[in-house]
mmCIF file of C-alpha atoms in Angstrom:
data_model
loop_
_atom_site.group_PDB
_atom_site.id
_atom_site.type_symbol
_atom_site.label_atom_id
_atom_site.label_comp_id
_atom_site.label_asym_id
_atom_site.label_seq_id
_atom_site.Cartn_x
_atom_site.Cartn_y
_atom_site.Cartn_z
ATOM 1 C CA MET A 23 -17.722 76.298 143.230
ATOM 2 C CA ILE A 24 -16.826 72.926 143.344
ATOM 3 C CA THR A 25 -13.458 72.623 141.839
ATOM 4 C CA ASP A 26 -13.238 68.957 140.894
ATOM 5 C CA VAL A 27 -16.344 69.083 139.106
ATOM 6 C CA GLU A 28 -15.709 72.700 137.677
ATOM 7 C CA ARG A 29 -12.411 70.896 136.261
ATOM 8 C CA LEU A 30 -14.295 68.023 134.686
ATOM 9 C CA ILE A 31 -16.620 70.199 132.874
ATOM 10 C CA GLN A 32 -13.949 72.127 131.409
ATOM 11 C CA LEU A 33 -11.867 69.051 129.896
ATOM 12 C CA LEU A 34 -15.327 67.655 128.677
ATOM 13 C CA ALA A 35 -16.435 71.044 127.129
ATOM 14 C CA LYS A 36 -13.087 70.417 125.084
ATOM 15 C CA LEU A 37 -14.279 67.779 123.065
ATOM 16 C CA PRO A 38 -15.563 68.464 119.786
ATOM 17 C CA GLY A 39 -19.291 69.032 119.953
ATOM 18 C CA LEU A 40 -19.678 69.509 123.387
ATOM 19 C CA GLY A 41 -19.952 73.080 124.863
ATOM 20 C CA PRO A 42 -19.644 74.332 128.595
ATOM 21 C CA ARG A 43 -23.436 74.303 128.575
ATOM 22 C CA SER A 44 -23.560 70.544 127.561
ATOM 23 C CA ALA A 45 -20.614 69.440 129.418
ATOM 24 C CA ARG A 46 -22.387 70.670 132.795
ATOM 25 C CA ARG A 47 -25.530 68.661 131.936
ATOM 26 C CA ALA A 48 -23.367 65.995 131.079
ATOM 27 C CA VAL A 49 -21.289 66.377 134.260
ATOM 28 C CA LEU A 50 -24.514 66.263 136.235
ATOM 29 C CA ASP A 51 -26.236 63.279 134.867
ATOM 30 C CA MET A 52 -23.000 61.465 135.674
ATOM 31 C CA ILE A 53 -23.121 62.526 139.076
ATOM 32 C CA LYS A 54 -26.149 60.807 139.874
ATOM 33 C CA ARG A 55 -24.978 57.332 139.472
ATOM 34 C CA PRO A 56 -21.368 57.603 139.762
ATOM 35 C CA GLU A 57 -20.711 53.644 139.476
ATOM 36 C CA ALA A 58 -23.124 53.361 136.586
ATOM 37 C CA ASN A 59 -21.517 55.494 134.349
ATOM 38 C CA MET A 60 -18.395 57.914 135.733
ATOM 39 C CA ARG A 61 -16.211 54.852 136.950
ATOM 40 C CA PRO A 62 -16.601 52.358 133.820
ATOM 41 C CA LEU A 63 -16.373 56.242 131.540
ATOM 42 C CA ALA A 64 -12.709 56.667 133.466
ATOM 43 C CA ARG A 65 -11.861 53.301 133.165
ATOM 44 C CA ALA A 66 -12.638 52.808 129.079
ATOM 45 C CA LEU A 67 -10.676 55.915 128.859
ATOM 46 C CA LEU A 68 -7.366 54.457 130.731
ATOM 47 C CA GLU A 69 -7.992 51.448 128.872
ATOM 48 C CA VAL A 70 -8.279 53.222 125.226
ATOM 49 C CA ALA A 71 -5.206 55.618 126.471
ATOM 50 C CA ASP A 72 -3.007 52.354 127.631
ATOM 51 C CA SER A 73 -3.851 50.170 124.349
ATOM 52 C CA ILE A 74 -3.919 52.451 121.099
ATOM 53 C CA LYS A 75 -1.532 52.678 118.697
ATOM 54 C CA THR A 76 -1.146 53.915 115.470
ATOM 55 C CA CYS A 77 -0.519 51.488 112.821
ATOM 56 C CA ALA A 78 2.995 51.887 111.118
ATOM 57 C CA VAL A 79 1.869 50.919 107.669
ATOM 58 C CA CYS A 80 -1.917 52.591 106.884
ATOM 59 C CA HIS A 81 -1.689 55.029 110.351
ATOM 60 C CA ASN A 82 -4.923 53.888 111.123
ATOM 61 C CA ILE A 83 -5.522 53.473 115.007
ATOM 62 C CA ASP A 84 -5.618 50.073 116.727
ATOM 63 C CA THR A 85 -4.502 47.903 119.790
ATOM 64 C CA HIS A 86 -1.637 46.980 117.368
ATOM 65 C CA SER A 87 0.596 47.694 114.777
ATOM 66 C CA PRO A 88 0.365 46.806 111.806
ATOM 67 C CA CYS A 89 -3.093 47.297 112.446
ATOM 68 C CA GLY A 90 -6.379 44.455 111.893
ATOM 69 C CA ILE A 91 -6.735 45.836 108.525
ATOM 70 C CA CYS A 92 -3.494 45.671 107.391
ATOM 71 C CA GLN A 93 -3.082 42.060 108.730
ATOM 72 C CA ASP A 94 -6.038 40.701 107.531
ATOM 73 C CA PRO A 95 -5.235 38.084 104.475
ATOM 74 C CA ARG A 96 -8.483 38.286 103.224
ATOM 75 C CA ARG A 97 -8.328 41.750 102.130
ATOM 76 C CA PRO A 98 -6.849 42.435 98.651
ATOM 77 C CA GLN A 99 -3.434 44.243 98.412
ATOM 78 C CA ASP A 100 -3.779 45.824 94.739
ATOM 79 C CA ALA A 101 -6.598 48.337 95.563
ATOM 80 C CA LEU A 102 -5.577 51.244 98.019
ATOM 81 C CA CYS A 103 -7.969 53.529 99.551
ATOM 82 C CA VAL A 104 -6.388 56.891 100.629
ATOM 83 C CA VAL A 105 -8.417 58.624 103.363
ATOM 84 C CA ALA A 106 -7.834 62.213 105.159
ATOM 85 C CA ASP A 107 -8.673 61.121 109.018
ATOM 86 C CA VAL A 108 -9.250 57.930 110.882
ATOM 87 C CA ALA A 109 -13.103 58.567 111.087
ATOM 88 C CA ASP A 110 -13.191 58.272 107.492
ATOM 89 C CA LEU A 111 -11.976 55.096 107.187
ATOM 90 C CA TRP A 112 -14.302 54.126 110.094
ATOM 91 C CA ALA A 113 -17.310 55.359 107.709
ATOM 92 C CA LEU A 114 -16.276 53.265 104.797
ATOM 93 C CA GLU A 115 -15.873 50.214 107.087
ATOM 94 C CA ARG A 116 -19.224 51.037 108.647
ATOM 95 C CA ALA A 117 -20.911 51.254 104.906
ATOM 96 C CA ARG A 118 -18.833 47.740 104.314
ATOM 97 C CA ALA A 119 -18.121 50.057 100.890
ATOM 98 C CA PHE A 120 -14.471 49.122 100.424
ATOM 99 C CA ARG A 121 -12.454 45.828 100.952
ATOM 100 C CA GLY A 122 -9.195 46.397 99.929
ATOM 101 C CA GLN A 123 -6.023 48.523 102.054
ATOM 102 C CA TYR A 124 -6.406 51.855 103.756
ATOM 103 C CA HIS A 125 -4.133 54.833 103.996
ATOM 104 C CA VAL A 126 -4.857 57.474 106.674
ATOM 105 C CA LEU A 127 -3.196 61.027 105.498
ATOM 106 C CA GLY A 128 -4.070 62.527 108.805
ATOM 107 C CA GLY A 129 -5.801 65.763 107.515
ATOM 108 C CA THR A 130 -5.697 67.549 104.365
ATOM 109 C CA LEU A 131 -3.385 70.018 102.894
ATOM 110 C CA SER A 132 -5.031 73.869 104.283
ATOM 111 C CA ALA A 133 -3.043 76.899 103.679
ATOM 112 C CA MET A 134 -5.366 78.806 106.043
ATOM 113 C CA GLU A 135 -4.077 76.280 108.630
ATOM 114 C CA GLY A 136 -0.608 75.898 107.094
ATOM 115 C CA ARG A 137 -0.563 72.567 106.622
ATOM 116 C CA GLY A 138 1.578 71.282 103.606
ATOM 117 C CA PRO A 139 2.479 67.783 102.505
ATOM 118 C CA GLU A 140 4.917 67.211 104.789
ATOM 119 C CA GLN A 141 2.773 67.568 107.731
ATOM 120 C CA LEU A 142 0.416 64.620 105.945
ATOM 121 C CA ASN A 143 1.475 60.730 105.422
ATOM 122 C CA ILE A 144 2.511 61.150 101.638
ATOM 123 C CA ASP A 145 6.015 60.109 101.892
ATOM 124 C CA SER A 146 4.670 56.991 103.645
ATOM 125 C CA LEU A 147 2.170 56.430 101.009
ATOM 126 C CA LEU A 148 4.483 57.150 97.933
ATOM 127 C CA ARG A 149 7.046 54.404 99.760
ATOM 128 C CA ARG A 150 4.115 52.087 100.184
ATOM 129 C CA LEU A 151 3.116 52.104 96.647
ATOM 130 C CA HIS A 152 7.198 52.169 95.691
ATOM 131 C CA GLU A 153 7.376 48.646 98.171
ATOM 132 C CA ALA A 154 4.745 47.238 96.090
ATOM 133 C CA VAL A 155 6.044 47.370 92.826
ATOM 134 C CA GLU A 156 9.619 45.992 94.315
ATOM 135 C CA ARG A 157 7.868 43.217 95.726
ATOM 136 C CA ALA A 158 6.395 42.563 92.105
ATOM 137 C CA ARG A 159 3.009 42.870 93.773
ATOM 138 C CA PRO A 160 1.767 46.572 92.541
ATOM 139 C CA VAL A 161 -1.236 48.422 93.551
ATOM 140 C CA ARG A 162 -3.771 48.568 90.735
ATOM 141 C CA GLU A 163 -5.772 51.340 91.686
ATOM 142 C CA VAL A 164 -5.573 53.963 94.512
ATOM 143 C CA ILE A 165 -8.875 55.682 95.371
ATOM 144 C CA LEU A 166 -8.675 59.221 96.775
ATOM 145 C CA ALA A 167 -11.753 59.299 98.974
ATOM 146 C CA LEU A 168 -11.631 62.504 99.934
ATOM 147 C CA GLY A 169 -14.368 65.519 101.063
ATOM 148 C CA ALA A 170 -15.845 67.422 98.371
ATOM 149 C CA THR A 171 -14.426 70.417 100.300
ATOM 150 C CA VAL A 172 -12.025 73.068 98.899
ATOM 151 C CA GLU A 173 -8.928 71.696 101.122
ATOM 152 C CA GLY A 174 -10.073 67.860 100.060
ATOM 153 C CA GLN A 175 -9.838 68.902 96.464
ATOM 154 C CA THR A 176 -6.891 70.617 96.763
ATOM 155 C CA THR A 177 -5.404 67.443 98.465
ATOM 156 C CA LEU A 178 -6.553 65.445 95.417
ATOM 157 C CA HIS A 179 -5.089 67.109 93.084
ATOM 158 C CA TYR A 180 -1.678 67.272 94.723
ATOM 159 C CA LEU A 181 -1.953 63.677 95.306
ATOM 160 C CA GLN A 182 -3.068 62.887 91.406
ATOM 161 C CA ASP A 183 0.279 64.833 90.492
ATOM 162 C CA ARG A 184 2.391 62.781 92.746
ATOM 163 C CA LEU A 185 0.912 59.248 91.426
ATOM 164 C CA VAL A 186 1.333 59.721 87.976
ATOM 165 C CA SER A 187 5.086 58.004 88.135
ATOM 166 C CA PHE A 188 3.226 55.162 89.039
ATOM 167 C CA ASP A 189 1.612 52.627 86.822
ATOM 168 C CA CYS A 190 -1.671 52.715 88.699
ATOM 169 C CA GLU A 191 -5.245 53.562 88.204
ATOM 170 C CA VAL A 192 -6.058 56.501 90.184
ATOM 171 C CA SER A 193 -9.896 57.093 91.033
ATOM 172 C CA VAL A 194 -12.445 59.700 93.057
ATOM 173 C CA LEU A 195 -15.423 59.451 94.445
ATOM 174 C CA ALA A 196 -18.331 59.768 92.314
ATOM 175 C CA GLN A 197 -20.243 63.195 93.287
ATOM 176 C CA GLY A 198 -23.932 63.817 92.783
ATOM 177 C CA LEU A 199 -27.178 63.227 94.690
ATOM 178 C CA PRO A 200 -27.063 61.704 97.891
ATOM 179 C CA VAL A 201 -29.352 58.545 98.916
ATOM 180 C CA GLY A 202 -32.544 60.012 100.127
ATOM 181 C CA GLY A 203 -31.887 63.268 98.700
ATOM 182 C CA GLU A 204 -34.503 65.563 97.217
ATOM 183 C CA LEU A 205 -33.973 67.749 94.181
ATOM 184 C CA ASP A 206 -35.395 71.014 95.965
ATOM 185 C CA TYR A 207 -33.343 70.908 99.109
ATOM 186 C CA LEU A 208 -29.916 70.510 97.356
ATOM 187 C CA ASP A 209 -27.219 73.004 96.705
ATOM 188 C CA ASP A 210 -26.920 74.315 93.247
ATOM 189 C CA GLY A 211 -23.168 72.959 93.162
ATOM 190 C CA THR A 212 -24.286 69.360 93.839
ATOM 191 C CA LEU A 213 -27.821 69.793 91.335
ATOM 192 C CA THR A 214 -25.032 71.029 88.511
ATOM 193 C CA LEU A 215 -22.763 68.331 89.208
ATOM 194 C CA ALA A 216 -25.378 65.368 89.006
ATOM 195 C CA LEU A 217 -26.767 66.801 85.672
ATOM 196 C CA GLN A 218 -23.340 66.878 84.333
ATOM 197 C CA ALA A 219 -22.330 63.524 85.185
ATOM 198 C CA ARG A 220 -25.898 62.193 84.100
ATOM 199 C CA ARG A 221 -25.725 58.587 82.835
ATOM 200 C CA ARG A 222 -28.061 57.011 80.323
ATOM 201 C CA TYR A 223 -31.170 55.119 82.422
ATOM 202 C CA GLY A 224 -30.001 51.511 83.771
ATOM 203 C CA GLN A 225 -26.542 51.880 82.891
ATOM 204 C CA ASN A 226 -24.276 51.510 86.034
ATOM 205 C CA MET B 83 -13.647 47.074 114.855
ATOM 206 C CA ILE B 84 -11.442 47.897 118.201
ATOM 207 C CA THR B 85 -13.463 46.826 121.001
ATOM 208 C CA ASP B 86 -11.721 48.979 123.792
ATOM 209 C CA VAL B 87 -12.704 51.907 121.667
ATOM 210 C CA GLU B 88 -16.121 50.803 120.673
ATOM 211 C CA ARG B 89 -16.938 50.331 124.391
ATOM 212 C CA LEU B 90 -15.771 54.088 125.136
ATOM 213 C CA ILE B 91 -17.808 55.532 122.187
ATOM 214 C CA GLN B 92 -20.873 53.645 123.839
ATOM 215 C CA LEU B 93 -20.054 54.487 127.252
ATOM 216 C CA LEU B 94 -19.832 58.584 125.805
ATOM 217 C CA ALA B 95 -22.631 58.149 123.745
ATOM 218 C CA LYS B 96 -25.038 57.806 126.767
ATOM 219 C CA LEU B 97 -24.416 61.290 128.016
ATOM 220 C CA PRO B 98 -27.246 63.767 127.607
ATOM 221 C CA GLY B 99 -26.471 65.967 124.278
ATOM 222 C CA LEU B 100 -23.983 63.611 122.920
ATOM 223 C CA GLY B 101 -24.992 60.804 120.220
ATOM 224 C CA PRO B 102 -23.163 58.122 118.668
ATOM 225 C CA ARG B 103 -21.691 60.654 115.880
ATOM 226 C CA SER B 104 -20.457 63.019 118.314
ATOM 227 C CA ALA B 105 -19.015 60.557 120.597
ATOM 228 C CA ARG B 106 -17.166 58.915 118.000
ATOM 229 C CA ARG B 107 -15.552 62.374 116.732
ATOM 230 C CA ALA B 108 -14.680 63.065 120.544
ATOM 231 C CA VAL B 109 -12.948 59.934 120.792
ATOM 232 C CA LEU B 110 -11.244 60.038 117.911
ATOM 233 C CA ASP B 111 -9.996 63.726 118.723
ATOM 234 C CA MET B 112 -8.859 62.349 121.947
ATOM 235 C CA ILE B 113 -6.858 59.534 120.857
ATOM 236 C CA LYS B 114 -4.505 61.845 118.739
ATOM 237 C CA ARG B 115 -3.376 63.291 122.131
ATOM 238 C CA PRO B 116 -4.040 60.601 124.955
ATOM 239 C CA GLU B 117 -2.117 62.463 127.491
ATOM 240 C CA ALA B 118 -3.641 65.873 126.778
ATOM 241 C CA ASN B 119 -6.779 64.704 127.049
ATOM 242 C CA MET B 120 -7.810 61.417 127.481
ATOM 243 C CA ARG B 121 -5.894 60.398 130.963
ATOM 244 C CA PRO B 122 -6.615 63.822 132.415
ATOM 245 C CA LEU B 123 -10.250 63.378 131.596
ATOM 246 C CA ALA B 124 -10.387 59.899 133.534
ATOM 247 C CA ARG B 125 -8.570 61.372 136.352
ATOM 248 C CA ALA B 126 -10.883 63.939 136.648
ATOM 249 C CA LEU B 127 -13.943 61.485 136.419
ATOM 250 C CA LEU B 128 -12.302 59.472 139.185
ATOM 251 C CA GLU B 129 -11.801 62.184 141.489
ATOM 252 C CA VAL B 130 -15.173 63.364 141.460
ATOM 253 C CA ALA B 131 -16.997 59.858 141.804
ATOM 254 C CA ASP B 132 -14.328 59.707 144.950
ATOM 255 C CA SER B 133 -15.192 63.080 146.288
ATOM 256 C CA ILE B 134 -18.572 64.143 145.282
ATOM 257 C CA LYS B 135 -21.547 64.183 147.933
ATOM 258 C CA THR B 136 -25.406 64.818 148.140
ATOM 259 C CA CYS B 137 -25.793 67.906 151.116
ATOM 260 C CA ALA B 138 -27.786 66.249 153.790
ATOM 261 C CA VAL B 139 -29.666 69.572 154.328
ATOM 262 C CA CYS B 140 -30.398 70.717 150.959
ATOM 263 C CA HIS B 141 -29.464 68.087 148.471
ATOM 264 C CA ASN B 142 -26.959 70.028 146.644
ATOM 265 C CA ILE B 143 -23.741 68.340 145.067
ATOM 266 C CA ASP B 144 -20.463 69.142 146.831
ATOM 267 C CA THR B 145 -17.603 67.516 148.016
ATOM 268 C CA HIS B 146 -18.766 67.663 151.769
ATOM 269 C CA SER B 147 -22.186 67.670 153.472
ATOM 270 C CA PRO B 148 -23.726 70.182 154.499
ATOM 271 C CA CYS B 149 -22.377 71.481 151.168
ATOM 272 C CA GLY B 150 -20.560 75.097 151.152
ATOM 273 C CA ILE B 151 -23.706 77.084 150.413
ATOM 274 C CA CYS B 152 -25.325 75.347 153.745
ATOM 275 C CA GLN B 153 -22.116 76.392 155.880
ATOM 276 C CA ASP B 154 -21.514 79.665 154.575
ATOM 277 C CA PRO B 155 -22.304 81.898 157.507
ATOM 278 C CA ARG B 156 -22.389 84.562 155.319
ATOM 279 C CA ARG B 157 -25.790 83.839 153.336
ATOM 280 C CA PRO B 158 -29.133 84.832 154.863
ATOM 281 C CA GLN B 159 -31.009 81.941 156.796
ATOM 282 C CA ASP B 160 -34.630 83.541 156.504
ATOM 283 C CA ALA B 161 -35.011 82.997 152.415
ATOM 284 C CA LEU B 162 -35.165 79.507 150.951
ATOM 285 C CA CYS B 163 -35.063 78.840 147.036
ATOM 286 C CA VAL B 164 -36.843 75.558 146.218
ATOM 287 C CA VAL B 165 -35.422 74.408 143.044
ATOM 288 C CA ALA B 166 -36.009 70.964 140.658
ATOM 289 C CA ASP B 167 -32.393 70.312 140.120
ATOM 290 C CA VAL B 168 -28.885 71.062 141.192
ATOM 291 C CA ALA B 169 -28.375 72.123 137.652
ATOM 292 C CA ASP B 170 -31.091 74.902 138.239
ATOM 293 C CA LEU B 171 -29.162 75.963 141.574
ATOM 294 C CA TRP B 172 -25.871 76.160 139.672
ATOM 295 C CA ALA B 173 -27.551 78.548 137.280
ATOM 296 C CA LEU B 174 -28.972 80.715 140.009
ATOM 297 C CA GLU B 175 -25.281 80.890 141.659
ATOM 298 C CA ARG B 176 -23.643 81.412 137.928
ATOM 299 C CA ALA B 177 -26.283 84.450 137.665
ATOM 300 C CA ARG B 178 -25.623 85.471 141.180
ATOM 301 C CA ALA B 179 -29.295 86.054 141.520
ATOM 302 C CA PHE B 180 -29.745 85.064 144.652
ATOM 303 C CA ARG B 181 -28.218 84.824 148.343
ATOM 304 C CA GLY B 182 -29.961 82.740 150.497
ATOM 305 C CA GLN B 183 -30.385 78.911 151.199
ATOM 306 C CA TYR B 184 -31.855 76.380 148.661
ATOM 307 C CA HIS B 185 -33.463 73.265 148.476
ATOM 308 C CA VAL B 186 -33.151 70.832 145.768
ATOM 309 C CA LEU B 187 -36.256 68.802 144.923
ATOM 310 C CA GLY B 188 -34.777 65.978 142.696
ATOM 311 C CA GLY B 189 -36.958 66.568 139.804
ATOM 312 C CA THR B 190 -40.620 67.806 139.224
ATOM 313 C CA LEU B 191 -44.028 65.854 139.702
ATOM 314 C CA SER B 192 -44.981 63.941 136.477
ATOM 315 C CA ALA B 193 -47.596 61.708 136.244
ATOM 316 C CA MET B 194 -46.200 60.500 132.556
ATOM 317 C CA GLU B 195 -42.887 59.434 134.025
ATOM 318 C CA GLY B 196 -44.524 58.157 137.272
ATOM 319 C CA ARG B 197 -43.170 60.275 139.952
ATOM 320 C CA GLY B 198 -45.349 61.799 142.764
ATOM 321 C CA PRO B 199 -44.334 63.896 145.798
ATOM 322 C CA GLU B 200 -42.553 60.941 147.787
ATOM 323 C CA GLN B 201 -39.948 60.608 145.021
ATOM 324 C CA LEU B 202 -39.164 64.265 145.660
ATOM 325 C CA ASN B 203 -37.308 66.084 148.607
ATOM 326 C CA ILE B 204 -40.886 67.666 149.529
ATOM 327 C CA ASP B 205 -40.463 65.659 153.297
ATOM 328 C CA SER B 206 -37.155 67.096 154.179
ATOM 329 C CA LEU B 207 -38.159 70.735 152.715
ATOM 330 C CA LEU B 208 -41.270 70.543 155.127
ATOM 331 C CA ARG B 209 -39.103 69.198 157.911
ATOM 332 C CA ARG B 210 -36.591 71.930 157.357
ATOM 333 C CA LEU B 211 -39.240 74.247 157.696
ATOM 334 C CA HIS B 212 -40.655 73.225 161.343
ATOM 335 C CA GLU B 213 -36.983 72.961 162.305
ATOM 336 C CA ALA B 214 -36.500 76.880 161.575
ATOM 337 C CA VAL B 215 -39.924 77.594 163.521
ATOM 338 C CA GLU B 216 -38.861 75.269 166.422
ATOM 339 C CA ARG B 217 -35.126 76.999 166.575
ATOM 340 C CA ALA B 218 -37.258 80.467 166.682
ATOM 341 C CA ARG B 219 -35.533 81.396 163.113
ATOM 342 C CA PRO B 220 -38.700 80.977 160.825
ATOM 343 C CA VAL B 221 -37.992 81.165 157.011
ATOM 344 C CA ARG B 222 -39.809 84.424 155.895
ATOM 345 C CA GLU B 223 -39.530 83.440 152.515
ATOM 346 C CA VAL B 224 -39.874 80.312 150.263
ATOM 347 C CA ILE B 225 -39.173 81.238 146.685
ATOM 348 C CA LEU B 226 -40.540 78.232 144.500
ATOM 349 C CA ALA B 227 -37.875 78.704 141.471
ATOM 350 C CA LEU B 228 -39.598 76.029 139.134
ATOM 351 C CA GLY B 229 -39.877 76.062 135.346
ATOM 352 C CA ALA B 230 -42.474 77.733 133.174
ATOM 353 C CA THR B 231 -43.130 74.140 132.203
ATOM 354 C CA VAL B 232 -46.211 71.798 132.954
ATOM 355 C CA GLU B 233 -44.811 70.025 135.030
ATOM 356 C CA GLY B 234 -42.849 72.588 136.792
ATOM 357 C CA GLN B 235 -46.081 74.672 137.560
ATOM 358 C CA THR B 236 -48.023 71.407 138.545
ATOM 359 C CA THR B 237 -45.117 70.721 141.330
ATOM 360 C CA LEU B 238 -45.343 74.631 142.088
ATOM 361 C CA HIS B 239 -49.405 74.349 142.795
ATOM 362 C CA TYR B 240 -48.606 70.930 144.882
ATOM 363 C CA LEU B 241 -45.910 73.044 147.070
ATOM 364 C CA GLN B 242 -48.211 76.008 147.243
ATOM 365 C CA ASP B 243 -50.636 73.579 149.286
ATOM 366 C CA ARG B 244 -48.312 71.677 151.426
ATOM 367 C CA LEU B 245 -46.831 75.528 152.190
ATOM 368 C CA VAL B 246 -50.034 77.266 153.385
ATOM 369 C CA SER B 247 -49.708 75.875 157.158
ATOM 370 C CA PHE B 248 -46.648 78.166 157.357
ATOM 371 C CA ASP B 249 -46.355 81.578 158.259
ATOM 372 C CA CYS B 250 -44.415 82.201 155.564
ATOM 373 C CA GLU B 251 -44.276 84.563 152.151
ATOM 374 C CA VAL B 252 -44.650 81.883 148.916
ATOM 375 C CA SER B 253 -43.473 83.396 145.861
ATOM 376 C CA VAL B 254 -42.730 82.162 142.559
ATOM 377 C CA LEU B 255 -40.574 83.505 139.584
ATOM 378 C CA ALA B 256 -42.047 86.371 136.938
ATOM 379 C CA GLN B 257 -42.538 85.347 133.673
ATOM 380 C CA GLY B 258 -42.526 87.654 130.728
ATOM 381 C CA LEU B 259 -40.018 88.558 128.160
ATOM 382 C CA PRO B 260 -36.283 87.289 128.469
ATOM 383 C CA VAL B 261 -33.638 89.467 128.093
ATOM 384 C CA GLY B 262 -33.107 90.377 124.404
ATOM 385 C CA GLY B 263 -36.370 89.046 123.467
ATOM 386 C CA GLU B 264 -37.859 90.204 120.583
ATOM 387 C CA LEU B 265 -41.523 90.483 120.358
ATOM 388 C CA ASP B 266 -41.810 88.468 116.788
ATOM 389 C CA TYR B 267 -39.687 85.640 118.175
ATOM 390 C CA LEU B 268 -41.433 84.733 121.239
ATOM 391 C CA ASP B 269 -44.436 82.365 121.372
ATOM 392 C CA ASP B 270 -48.223 83.534 122.030
ATOM 393 C CA GLY B 271 -48.229 82.192 125.664
ATOM 394 C CA THR B 272 -45.125 84.353 126.671
ATOM 395 C CA LEU B 273 -46.365 87.428 124.809
ATOM 396 C CA THR B 274 -49.789 87.145 126.262
ATOM 397 C CA LEU B 275 -48.637 86.687 129.828
ATOM 398 C CA ALA B 276 -45.790 89.605 129.150
ATOM 399 C CA LEU B 277 -48.520 91.754 128.457
ATOM 400 C CA GLN B 278 -50.870 90.857 131.373
ATOM 401 C CA ALA B 279 -48.496 91.108 134.026
ATOM 402 C CA ARG B 280 -47.128 94.640 132.303
ATOM 403 C CA ARG B 281 -46.189 97.038 134.524
ATOM 404 C CA ARG B 282 -46.300 101.011 134.743
ATOM 405 C CA TYR B 283 -43.047 102.414 132.861
ATOM 406 C CA GLY B 284 -40.646 103.594 135.235
ATOM 407 C CA GLN B 285 -41.956 101.353 138.341
ATOM 408 C CA ASN B 286 -40.285 98.252 139.535
#
């Protein structure tokens, strides 16, 4: 009916989590107050598109490269957390769960989607570890913070193999009950894992 | 962490149907391909913000006023469909359910949200009907296409009262089984209504 509006709906509907129906609702909501919502959103999109850079060191996203995390002198250099996506890095930063360095793979290995090791930032990870050794400041621990999915675990096993030649500890995230998790709502796999990985009460 | 990106996430998260989590996912997805997605979306937003107008006749949204529907000479002038929102008008147009004129109220009466008749486009509706009578081309039927909610039905009853002085038929949407509706998934109210409004098999 209205071509401009239809095109806007189509573009919004392409975003993950939005379909044509919610895109239409969003556009109708914005149209009611174009100055309050539509123009600021357009400007914010352009600003981010202009300013965004991928960090040459860790492949994080920031307005400069190397990114703020890589440049932060207060963060320890001897612990490196490997994540699949920038979203995972952000989640860990929001949780203030980790204070060291990151490396973003840019995805996980996936035979289904034809994504092999050369499509991921694995070479640059190994190069970073090599360079750290050469600078006589080796990385003490590499944490493989990958999801408990088939693809996450496949990537994890592949990386473990590639990391054996380095003199560093390789660790993975614990699996078990999520915080607030109730037993009768948990899947069998998680329950079994949580039971197998049980620890003595009072121990860490 | 990154102020530009955080602001973009906040603006996106304000849209109906998107929360902070899905806004973050959407932004991360767009950042990967700024030229393919981000800039076109920004341009589409600005184009719509620049071009959008509210129709002075029916309060529909279009790039010109009166809108394409009001200006279409092929659409009958003697049937007027009253809807709460532009989204409802679009839904009826998508379904090709109605070929006459529309009038968008801009909401429903709501004591809860303090929305009275003066906040809705009711005066302009009555003026339209008056003018049609004066031009000797009276509206034959007014269809009150309002939702089967408390607020929709309140608005419907109020409008019925205001329309008695006009010599036109006032009709409302049928209630009953939705297409594809299975009885055991329907709420009691709809089932009761569908039974009460039953019709002889083969009749329209």
